[in-house]
PDB file of C-alpha atoms and ligand atoms in Angstrom:
ATOM      1  CA  UNK A 103     -55.955 -78.710 -77.717  1.00  0.00           C
ATOM      2  CA  UNK A 104     -55.281 -78.116 -81.817  1.00  0.00           C
ATOM      3  CA  UNK A 105     -54.687 -81.893 -83.330  1.00  0.00           C
ATOM      4  CA  UNK A 106     -51.746 -81.923 -86.617  1.00  0.00           C
ATOM      5  CA  UNK A 107     -52.076 -85.120 -88.367  1.00  0.00           C
ATOM      6  CA  UNK A 108     -47.833 -85.635 -88.653  1.00  0.00           C
ATOM      7  CA  UNK A 109     -46.203 -86.214 -91.960  1.00  0.00           C
ATOM      8  CA  UNK A 110     -50.012 -86.954 -93.037  1.00  0.00           C
ATOM      9  CA  UNK A 111     -52.284 -89.764 -91.861  1.00  0.00           C
ATOM     10  CA  UNK A 112     -48.654 -91.685 -91.791  1.00  0.00           C
ATOM     11  CA  UNK A 113     -49.559 -94.133 -89.027  1.00  0.00           C
ATOM     12  CA  UNK A 114     -51.834 -96.094 -91.965  1.00  0.00           C
ATOM     13  CA  UNK A 115     -50.338 -94.202 -95.109  1.00  0.00           C
ATOM     14  CA  UNK A 116     -46.957 -93.781 -96.351  1.00  0.00           C
ATOM     15  CA  UNK A 117     -45.994 -90.800 -94.199  1.00  0.00           C
ATOM     16  CA  UNK A 118     -45.169 -87.393 -96.408  1.00  0.00           C
ATOM     17  CA  UNK A 119     -47.820 -88.623 -99.231  1.00  0.00           C
ATOM     18  CA  UNK A 120     -50.517 -87.551-101.069  1.00  0.00           C
ATOM     19  CA  UNK A 121     -52.163 -90.405-100.229  1.00  0.00           C
ATOM     20  CA  UNK A 122     -51.363 -89.745 -96.321  1.00  0.00           C
ATOM     21  CA  UNK A 123     -52.155 -85.886 -96.792  1.00  0.00           C
ATOM     22  CA  UNK A 124     -55.323 -86.136 -98.575  1.00  0.00           C
ATOM     23  CA  UNK A 125     -56.764 -89.242 -95.746  1.00  0.00           C
ATOM     24  CA  UNK A 126     -56.012 -87.001 -92.832  1.00  0.00           C
ATOM     25  CA  UNK A 127     -58.705 -84.375 -94.638  1.00  0.00           C
ATOM     26  CA  UNK A 128     -61.481 -87.340 -93.335  1.00  0.00           C
ATOM     27  CA  UNK A 129     -60.398 -85.882 -89.027  1.00  0.00           C
ATOM     28  CA  UNK A 130     -61.872 -83.315 -88.192  1.00  0.00           C
ATOM     29  CA  UNK A 131     -58.630 -81.381 -87.272  1.00  0.00           C
ATOM     30  CA  UNK A 132     -56.463 -78.708 -87.412  1.00  0.00           C
ATOM     31  CA  UNK A 133     -53.943 -79.332 -89.441  1.00  0.00           C
ATOM     32  CA  UNK A 134     -50.966 -81.239 -90.931  1.00  0.00           C
ATOM     33  CA  UNK A 135     -47.632 -81.525 -90.636  1.00  0.00           C
ATOM     34  CA  UNK A 136     -44.828 -82.198 -93.578  1.00  0.00           C
ATOM     35  CA  UNK A 137     -41.280 -81.761 -93.685  1.00  0.00           C
ATOM     36  CA  UNK A 138     -39.294 -80.237 -96.697  1.00  0.00           C
ATOM     37  CA  UNK A 139     -35.806 -80.453 -98.548  1.00  0.00           C
ATOM     38  CA  UNK A 140     -34.772 -78.929-101.969  1.00  0.00           C
ATOM     39  CA  UNK A 141     -34.190 -80.942-105.479  1.00  0.00           C
ATOM     40  CA  UNK A 142     -30.424 -80.510-106.682  1.00  0.00           C
ATOM     41  CA  UNK A 143     -32.791 -78.483-109.738  1.00  0.00           C
ATOM     42  CA  UNK A 144     -33.913 -76.498-107.305  1.00  0.00           C
ATOM     43  CA  UNK A 145     -37.759 -77.861-105.681  1.00  0.00           C
ATOM     44  CA  UNK A 146     -39.297 -77.824-102.676  1.00  0.00           C
ATOM     45  CA  UNK A 147     -39.967 -81.625-102.231  1.00  0.00           C
ATOM     46  CA  UNK A 148     -41.602 -83.425 -98.935  1.00  0.00           C
ATOM     47  CA  UNK A 149     -39.698 -85.683 -97.372  1.00  0.00           C
ATOM     48  CA  UNK A 150     -39.076 -86.426 -94.032  1.00  0.00           C
ATOM     49  CA  UNK A 151     -34.928 -87.170 -94.472  1.00  0.00           C
ATOM     50  CA  UNK A 152     -32.669 -86.110 -96.614  1.00  0.00           C
ATOM     51  CA  UNK A 153     -32.105 -89.035 -98.586  1.00  0.00           C
ATOM     52  CA  UNK A 154     -34.592 -91.388 -99.922  1.00  0.00           C
ATOM     53  CA  UNK A 155     -33.296 -94.805 -98.888  1.00  0.00           C
ATOM     54  CA  UNK A 156     -35.306 -95.205 -95.787  1.00  0.00           C
ATOM     55  CA  UNK A 157     -38.850 -94.960 -97.274  1.00  0.00           C
ATOM     56  CA  UNK A 158     -38.575 -94.578-101.040  1.00  0.00           C
ATOM     57  CA  UNK A 159     -36.888 -97.943-103.629  1.00  0.00           C
ATOM     58  CA  UNK A 160     -33.746 -95.384-104.265  1.00  0.00           C
ATOM     59  CA  UNK A 161     -30.541 -94.496-102.777  1.00  0.00           C
ATOM     60  CA  UNK A 162     -29.132 -91.229-102.601  1.00  0.00           C
ATOM     61  CA  UNK A 163     -29.285 -87.288-101.164  1.00  0.00           C
ATOM     62  CA  UNK A 164     -32.687 -85.439-102.202  1.00  0.00           C
ATOM     63  CA  UNK A 165     -29.811 -82.343-102.853  1.00  0.00           C
ATOM     64  CA  UNK A 166     -27.673 -84.839-104.704  1.00  0.00           C
ATOM     65  CA  UNK A 167     -31.704 -85.513-107.602  1.00  0.00           C
ATOM     66  CA  UNK A 168     -33.338 -83.960-109.562  1.00  0.00           C
ATOM     67  CA  UNK A 169     -37.406 -83.701-109.080  1.00  0.00           C
ATOM     68  CA  UNK A 170     -37.238 -86.344-111.900  1.00  0.00           C
ATOM     69  CA  UNK A 171     -35.220 -88.744-110.398  1.00  0.00           C
ATOM     70  CA  UNK A 172     -37.229 -88.096-107.473  1.00  0.00           C
ATOM     71  CA  UNK A 173     -40.609 -88.836-108.700  1.00  0.00           C
ATOM     72  CA  UNK A 174     -39.124 -92.165-110.387  1.00  0.00           C
ATOM     73  CA  UNK A 175     -39.043 -93.858-107.277  1.00  0.00           C
ATOM     74  CA  UNK A 176     -41.370 -95.484-105.958  1.00  0.00           C
ATOM     75  CA  UNK A 177     -42.368 -95.967-101.994  1.00  0.00           C
ATOM     76  CA  UNK A 178     -41.027 -99.151 -99.970  1.00  0.00           C
ATOM     77  CA  UNK A 179     -44.132 -99.914 -98.146  1.00  0.00           C
ATOM     78  CA  UNK A 180     -46.232-102.928 -98.767  1.00  0.00           C
ATOM     79  CA  UNK A 181     -49.575-102.439-100.424  1.00  0.00           C
ATOM     80  CA  UNK A 182     -48.707 -98.740-101.435  1.00  0.00           C
ATOM     81  CA  UNK A 183     -45.535 -99.460-104.071  1.00  0.00           C
ATOM     82  CA  UNK A 184     -47.197 -98.831-107.297  1.00  0.00           C
ATOM     83  CA  UNK A 185     -49.412 -96.414-105.740  1.00  0.00           C
ATOM     84  CA  UNK A 186     -48.979 -92.872-108.012  1.00  0.00           C
ATOM     85  CA  UNK A 187     -50.313 -91.163-104.959  1.00  0.00           C
ATOM     86  CA  UNK A 188     -47.452 -92.213-103.357  1.00  0.00           C
ATOM     87  CA  UNK A 189     -44.230 -90.755-105.048  1.00  0.00           C
ATOM     88  CA  UNK A 190     -42.829 -87.808-103.427  1.00  0.00           C
ATOM     89  CA  UNK A 191     -44.447 -85.430-103.569  1.00  0.00           C
ATOM     90  CA  UNK A 192     -43.709 -81.085-104.403  1.00  0.00           C
ATOM     91  CA  UNK A 193     -44.664 -79.166-101.646  1.00  0.00           C
ATOM     92  CA  UNK A 194     -46.735 -77.141-103.994  1.00  0.00           C
ATOM     93  CA  UNK A 195     -48.653 -80.347-105.036  1.00  0.00           C
ATOM     94  CA  UNK A 196     -49.632 -80.875-100.630  1.00  0.00           C
ATOM     95  CA  UNK A 197     -50.688 -77.729-101.308  1.00  0.00           C
ATOM     96  CA  UNK A 198     -52.985 -77.575-104.056  1.00  0.00           C
ATOM     97  CA  UNK A 199     -54.633 -80.912-101.619  1.00  0.00           C
ATOM     98  CA  UNK A 200     -55.620 -78.348 -98.633  1.00  0.00           C
ATOM     99  CA  UNK A 201     -56.339 -75.327-100.637  1.00  0.00           C
ATOM    100  CA  UNK A 202     -60.420 -75.867-100.818  1.00  0.00           C
ATOM    101  CA  UNK A 203     -60.050 -77.124 -96.732  1.00  0.00           C
ATOM    102  CA  UNK A 204     -59.219 -74.452 -93.504  1.00  0.00           C
ATOM    103  CA  UNK A 205     -56.147 -77.353 -92.264  1.00  0.00           C
ATOM    104  CA  UNK A 206     -53.277 -75.662 -90.960  1.00  0.00           C
ATOM    105  CA  UNK A 207     -49.706 -76.287 -92.681  1.00  0.00           C
ATOM    106  CA  UNK A 208     -47.096 -77.051 -90.843  1.00  0.00           C
ATOM    107  CA  UNK A 209     -44.284 -77.105 -92.509  1.00  0.00           C
ATOM    108  CA  UNK A 210     -41.157 -78.023 -91.314  1.00  0.00           C
ATOM    109  CA  UNK A 211     -37.666 -76.807 -92.954  1.00  0.00           C
ATOM    110  CA  UNK A 212     -35.124 -80.193 -92.300  1.00  0.00           C
ATOM    111  CA  UNK A 213     -32.527 -78.002 -93.245  1.00  0.00           C
ATOM    112  CA  UNK A 214     -30.644 -79.373 -89.542  1.00  0.00           C
ATOM    113  CA  UNK A 215     -27.878 -81.021 -91.451  1.00  0.00           C
ATOM    114  CA  UNK A 216     -27.734 -80.113 -94.924  1.00  0.00           C
ATOM    115  CA  UNK A 217     -27.576 -76.608 -95.538  1.00  0.00           C
ATOM    116  CA  UNK A 218     -29.979 -75.241 -98.636  1.00  0.00           C
ATOM    117  CA  UNK A 219     -29.736 -72.278 -99.751  1.00  0.00           C
ATOM    118  CA  UNK A 220     -32.156 -70.037-100.048  1.00  0.00           C
ATOM    119  CA  UNK A 221     -34.811 -72.234 -99.323  1.00  0.00           C
ATOM    120  CA  UNK A 222     -36.481 -69.878 -96.953  1.00  0.00           C
ATOM    121  CA  UNK A 223     -37.105 -68.275 -99.290  1.00  0.00           C
ATOM    122  CA  UNK A 224     -37.925 -70.729-101.883  1.00  0.00           C
ATOM    123  CA  UNK A 225     -41.144 -71.830 -99.012  1.00  0.00           C
ATOM    124  CA  UNK A 226     -41.936 -69.166 -98.914  1.00  0.00           C
ATOM    125  CA  UNK A 227     -42.617 -67.538-102.412  1.00  0.00           C
ATOM    126  CA  UNK A 228     -44.501 -70.590-102.403  1.00  0.00           C
ATOM    127  CA  UNK A 229     -46.427 -70.014 -99.727  1.00  0.00           C
ATOM    128  CA  UNK A 230     -47.077 -66.494-101.221  1.00  0.00           C
ATOM    129  CA  UNK A 231     -48.256 -67.547-104.450  1.00  0.00           C
ATOM    130  CA  UNK A 232     -50.915 -69.362-102.978  1.00  0.00           C
ATOM    131  CA  UNK A 233     -51.546 -67.299-100.803  1.00  0.00           C
ATOM    132  CA  UNK A 234     -52.379 -68.894 -97.356  1.00  0.00           C
ATOM    133  CA  UNK A 235     -49.755 -66.972 -95.281  1.00  0.00           C
ATOM    134  CA  UNK A 236     -52.346 -66.972 -92.730  1.00  0.00           C
ATOM    135  CA  UNK A 237     -52.645 -70.944 -92.434  1.00  0.00           C
ATOM    136  CA  UNK A 238     -48.823 -71.651 -91.941  1.00  0.00           C
ATOM    137  CA  UNK A 239     -46.402 -72.560 -89.854  1.00  0.00           C
ATOM    138  CA  UNK A 240     -43.053 -72.558 -90.580  1.00  0.00           C
ATOM    139  CA  UNK A 241     -40.965 -74.636 -87.994  1.00  0.00           C
ATOM    140  CA  UNK A 242     -37.356 -75.737 -87.447  1.00  0.00           C
ATOM    141  CA  UNK A 243     -34.785 -76.773 -85.466  1.00  0.00           C
ATOM    142  CA  UNK A 244     -32.183 -74.802 -87.095  1.00  0.00           C
ATOM    143  CA  UNK A 245     -33.040 -71.241 -84.727  1.00  0.00           C
ATOM    144  CA  UNK A 246     -31.150 -69.472 -87.812  1.00  0.00           C
ATOM    145  CA  UNK A 247     -33.211 -70.031 -90.209  1.00  0.00           C
ATOM    146  CA  UNK A 248     -36.816 -69.244 -87.680  1.00  0.00           C
ATOM    147  CA  UNK A 249     -34.965 -65.966 -87.494  1.00  0.00           C
ATOM    148  CA  UNK A 250     -34.446 -65.271 -91.667  1.00  0.00           C
ATOM    149  CA  UNK A 251     -37.960 -66.891 -91.691  1.00  0.00           C
ATOM    150  CA  UNK A 252     -39.225 -63.731 -89.473  1.00  0.00           C
ATOM    151  CA  UNK A 253     -37.141 -61.235 -91.455  1.00  0.00           C
ATOM    152  CA  UNK A 254     -38.046 -62.709 -94.716  1.00  0.00           C
ATOM    153  CA  UNK A 255     -41.896 -62.429 -93.847  1.00  0.00           C
ATOM    154  CA  UNK A 256     -43.280 -61.594 -90.031  1.00  0.00           C
ATOM    155  CA  UNK A 257     -46.552 -62.143 -90.926  1.00  0.00           C
ATOM    156  CA  UNK A 258     -46.080 -65.764 -91.257  1.00  0.00           C
ATOM    157  CA  UNK A 259     -46.212 -67.698 -88.016  1.00  0.00           C
ATOM    158  CA  UNK A 260     -42.892 -69.735 -86.921  1.00  0.00           C
ATOM    159  CA  UNK A 261     -41.958 -72.165 -84.073  1.00  0.00           C
ATOM    160  CA  UNK A 262     -39.038 -73.543 -83.094  1.00  0.00           C
ATOM    161  CA  UNK A 263     -38.503 -77.100 -82.416  1.00  0.00           C
ATOM    162  CA  UNK A 264     -35.478 -79.067 -79.997  1.00  0.00           C
ATOM    163  CA  UNK A 265     -34.684 -82.252 -78.882  1.00  0.00           C
ATOM    164  CA  UNK A 266     -32.335 -81.416 -76.203  1.00  0.00           C
ATOM    165  CA  UNK A 267     -32.787 -79.421 -73.212  1.00  0.00           C
ATOM    166  CA  UNK A 268     -31.988 -76.085 -73.610  1.00  0.00           C
ATOM    167  CA  UNK A 269     -31.730 -73.845 -71.821  1.00  0.00           C
ATOM    168  CA  UNK A 270     -33.626 -70.585 -71.317  1.00  0.00           C
ATOM    169  CA  UNK A 271     -35.501 -71.677 -73.916  1.00  0.00           C
ATOM    170  CA  UNK A 272     -39.247 -70.251 -73.928  1.00  0.00           C
ATOM    171  CA  UNK A 273     -36.728 -67.302 -74.186  1.00  0.00           C
ATOM    172  CA  UNK A 274     -34.821 -68.259 -76.790  1.00  0.00           C
ATOM    173  CA  UNK A 275     -37.729 -68.510 -79.396  1.00  0.00           C
ATOM    174  CA  UNK A 276     -39.051 -64.978 -78.214  1.00  0.00           C
ATOM    175  CA  UNK A 277     -35.417 -63.740 -79.685  1.00  0.00           C
ATOM    176  CA  UNK A 278     -35.881 -65.325 -82.531  1.00  0.00           C
ATOM    177  CA  UNK A 279     -39.488 -64.035 -82.976  1.00  0.00           C
ATOM    178  CA  UNK A 280     -40.831 -67.665 -83.042  1.00  0.00           C
ATOM    179  CA  UNK A 281     -44.542 -68.019 -82.341  1.00  0.00           C
ATOM    180  CA  UNK A 282     -44.059 -71.415 -80.541  1.00  0.00           C
ATOM    181  CA  UNK A 283     -42.356 -73.210 -78.937  1.00  0.00           C
ATOM    182  CA  UNK A 284     -42.646 -77.252 -80.244  1.00  0.00           C
ATOM    183  CA  UNK A 285     -40.943 -79.586 -77.682  1.00  0.00           C
ATOM    184  CA  UNK A 286     -40.336 -83.259 -77.720  1.00  0.00           C
ATOM    185  CA  UNK A 287     -43.013 -84.879 -75.548  1.00  0.00           C
ATOM    186  CA  UNK A 288     -40.005 -86.227 -73.001  1.00  0.00           C
ATOM    187  CA  UNK A 289     -39.616 -82.670 -71.976  1.00  0.00           C
ATOM    188  CA  UNK A 290     -42.857 -81.752 -71.462  1.00  0.00           C
ATOM    189  CA  UNK A 291     -44.183 -80.272 -68.224  1.00  0.00           C
ATOM    190  CA  UNK A 292     -46.320 -78.007 -66.260  1.00  0.00           C
ATOM    191  CA  UNK A 293     -43.952 -76.076 -65.759  1.00  0.00           C
ATOM    192  CA  UNK A 294     -42.386 -75.425 -69.236  1.00  0.00           C
ATOM    193  CA  UNK A 295     -46.777 -75.014 -70.744  1.00  0.00           C
ATOM    194  CA  UNK A 296     -47.009 -72.105 -68.114  1.00  0.00           C
ATOM    195  CA  UNK A 297     -43.996 -70.372 -68.715  1.00  0.00           C
ATOM    196  CA  UNK A 298     -45.039 -70.292 -72.525  1.00  0.00           C
ATOM    197  CA  UNK A 299     -47.930 -69.271 -71.698  1.00  0.00           C
ATOM    198  CA  UNK A 300     -46.657 -66.081 -69.383  1.00  0.00           C
ATOM    199  CA  UNK A 301     -44.141 -64.928 -72.553  1.00  0.00           C
ATOM    200  CA  UNK A 302     -47.698 -64.971 -74.328  1.00  0.00           C
ATOM    201  CA  UNK A 303     -45.517 -68.355 -77.124  1.00  0.00           C
ATOM    202  CA  UNK A 304     -47.927 -71.595 -77.723  1.00  0.00           C
ATOM    203  CA  UNK A 305     -46.810 -74.495 -76.622  1.00  0.00           C
ATOM    204  CA  UNK A 306     -46.896 -77.510 -79.378  1.00  0.00           C
ATOM    205  CA  UNK A 307     -45.389 -80.844 -78.703  1.00  0.00           C
ATOM    206  CA  UNK A 308     -44.017 -83.810 -80.877  1.00  0.00           C
ATOM    207  CA  UNK A 309     -45.053 -86.306 -81.144  1.00  0.00           C
ATOM    208  CA  UNK A 310     -48.140 -87.622 -79.349  1.00  0.00           C
ATOM    209  CA  UNK A 311     -49.226 -91.086 -80.061  1.00  0.00           C
ATOM    210  CA  UNK A 312     -50.631 -92.858 -76.846  1.00  0.00           C
ATOM    211  CA  UNK A 313     -53.974 -91.888 -75.540  1.00  0.00           C
ATOM    212  CA  UNK A 314     -52.700 -91.790 -72.208  1.00  0.00           C
ATOM    213  CA  UNK A 315     -50.011 -88.977 -74.000  1.00  0.00           C
ATOM    214  CA  UNK A 316     -52.579 -87.343 -75.124  1.00  0.00           C
ATOM    215  CA  UNK A 317     -54.259 -86.795 -72.256  1.00  0.00           C
ATOM    216  CA  UNK A 318     -51.810 -85.870 -69.927  1.00  0.00           C
ATOM    217  CA  UNK A 319     -51.347 -83.574 -73.438  1.00  0.00           C
ATOM    218  CA  UNK A 320     -54.575 -82.352 -72.619  1.00  0.00           C
ATOM    219  CA  UNK A 321     -54.666 -81.586 -69.000  1.00  0.00           C
ATOM    220  CA  UNK A 322     -51.333 -79.575 -68.887  1.00  0.00           C
ATOM    221  CA  UNK A 323     -52.548 -77.125 -71.515  1.00  0.00           C
ATOM    222  CA  UNK A 324     -51.281 -77.811 -73.873  1.00  0.00           C
ATOM    223  CA  UNK A 325     -51.907 -76.159 -77.289  1.00  0.00           C
ATOM    224  CA  UNK A 326     -51.183 -78.594 -80.108  1.00  0.00           C
ATOM    225  CA  UNK A 327     -50.045 -81.965 -80.848  1.00  0.00           C
ATOM    226  CA  UNK A 328     -48.383 -83.399 -83.100  1.00  0.00           C
ATOM    227  CA  UNK A 329     -49.438 -87.160 -83.386  1.00  0.00           C
ATOM    228  CA  UNK A 330     -49.604 -90.029 -86.669  1.00  0.00           C
ATOM    229  CA  UNK A 331     -52.269 -90.885 -84.975  1.00  0.00           C
ATOM    230  CA  UNK A 332     -55.141 -88.074 -85.846  1.00  0.00           C
ATOM    231  CA  UNK A 333     -57.492 -91.174 -85.415  1.00  0.00           C
ATOM    232  CA  UNK A 334     -57.387 -91.946 -81.922  1.00  0.00           C
ATOM    233  CA  UNK A 335     -56.352 -88.422 -81.772  1.00  0.00           C
ATOM    234  CA  UNK A 336     -60.127 -86.954 -82.355  1.00  0.00           C
ATOM    235  CA  UNK A 337     -61.437 -89.868 -80.487  1.00  0.00           C
ATOM    236  CA  UNK A 338     -59.897 -89.266 -77.246  1.00  0.00           C
ATOM    237  CA  UNK A 339     -62.106 -85.470 -77.806  1.00  0.00           C
ATOM    238  CA  UNK A 340     -64.652 -86.614 -78.561  1.00  0.00           C
ATOM    239  CA  UNK A 341     -65.359 -88.829 -75.334  1.00  0.00           C
ATOM    240  CA  UNK A 342     -63.955 -85.621 -73.065  1.00  0.00           C
ATOM    241  CA  UNK A 343     -66.729 -83.808 -74.603  1.00  0.00           C
ATOM    242  CA  UNK A 344     -69.407 -86.453 -74.238  1.00  0.00           C
ATOM    243  CA  UNK A 345     -68.434 -86.554 -70.819  1.00  0.00           C
ATOM    244  CA  UNK A 346     -68.673 -83.098 -70.088  1.00  0.00           C
ATOM    245  CA  UNK A 347     -71.751 -82.589 -72.031  1.00  0.00           C
ATOM    246  CA  UNK A 348     -73.318 -85.104 -69.613  1.00  0.00           C
TER     247      UNK A 348
HETATM  248  O1  G3P B 600     -42.710 -81.220 -86.185  1.00  0.00           O
HETATM  249  C1  G3P B 600     -42.312 -81.461 -85.547  1.00  0.00           C
HETATM  250  C2  G3P B 600     -41.366 -83.383 -85.591  1.00  0.00           C
HETATM  251  O2  G3P B 600     -41.846 -83.764 -87.076  1.00  0.00           O
HETATM  252  C3  G3P B 600     -40.325 -83.001 -85.154  1.00  0.00           C
HETATM  253  O3  G3P B 600     -39.730 -83.798 -86.019  1.00  0.00           O
HETATM  254  O4  G3P B 600     -38.413 -85.872 -86.829  1.00  0.00           O
HETATM  255  O5  G3P B 600     -40.526 -86.064 -86.490  1.00  0.00           O
HETATM  256  O6  G3P B 600     -39.362 -84.182 -88.044  1.00  0.00           O
HETATM  257  P1  G3P B 600     -39.458 -85.045 -86.800  1.00  0.00           P
HETATM  258 CA1   CA B 601     -41.682 -82.646 -89.022  1.00  0.00          CA
END
């Protein structure tokens, strides 16, 4: 099973920061997950929420602030407030961390609440600038955005995110040309895994942090998990390997 460090190594370091992403490289995992928004001056930045207030010591929506303004904020987490690697990074800064690795980047386009004009094209331009289209998954809760990404560049894999039960969700994801379905843990069951695989679709589940849930995902045949605890997920996978070797 593939492990993605969700927002970097976010259980230990400030989420979606260069520090959290660098620390994820210490693990033998498949990749990382990160969230992108667009600034007032049209730069793609990596942060989870639409506004900076929860994670940084400023206030306001990303869409209303310039990159310089966003860079002036420090993260709120004790012990990391003055750390220069804990500012809001651009997508390019995050990609550069992984250029010498084989990590896959699941870039979540966060446009289900705020609509950012041309964000799909902007993100894909950056991916192509770094020539990493073969190790990127673009995901979104916004199904139009998934369709748009596939129309712009069908070589880049896409994953449909959802939170509430959706009728015919696998067929819907297929109709968007998504290559994977990204359900929340609470909607995971064997039937969904089997249906995805029957329809040649990968299933990557979020957010899987408990040991029991990690085992459950492995048992059900889930393809990938997003976890804030890549350390714990690696230990579980190592234990299973040791069990089968002995
Ligand atoms: O991509 C999986 C997960 O990150 C989606 O939810 O709210 O953590 O961005 P959220
Ligand atoms: Ca996310």
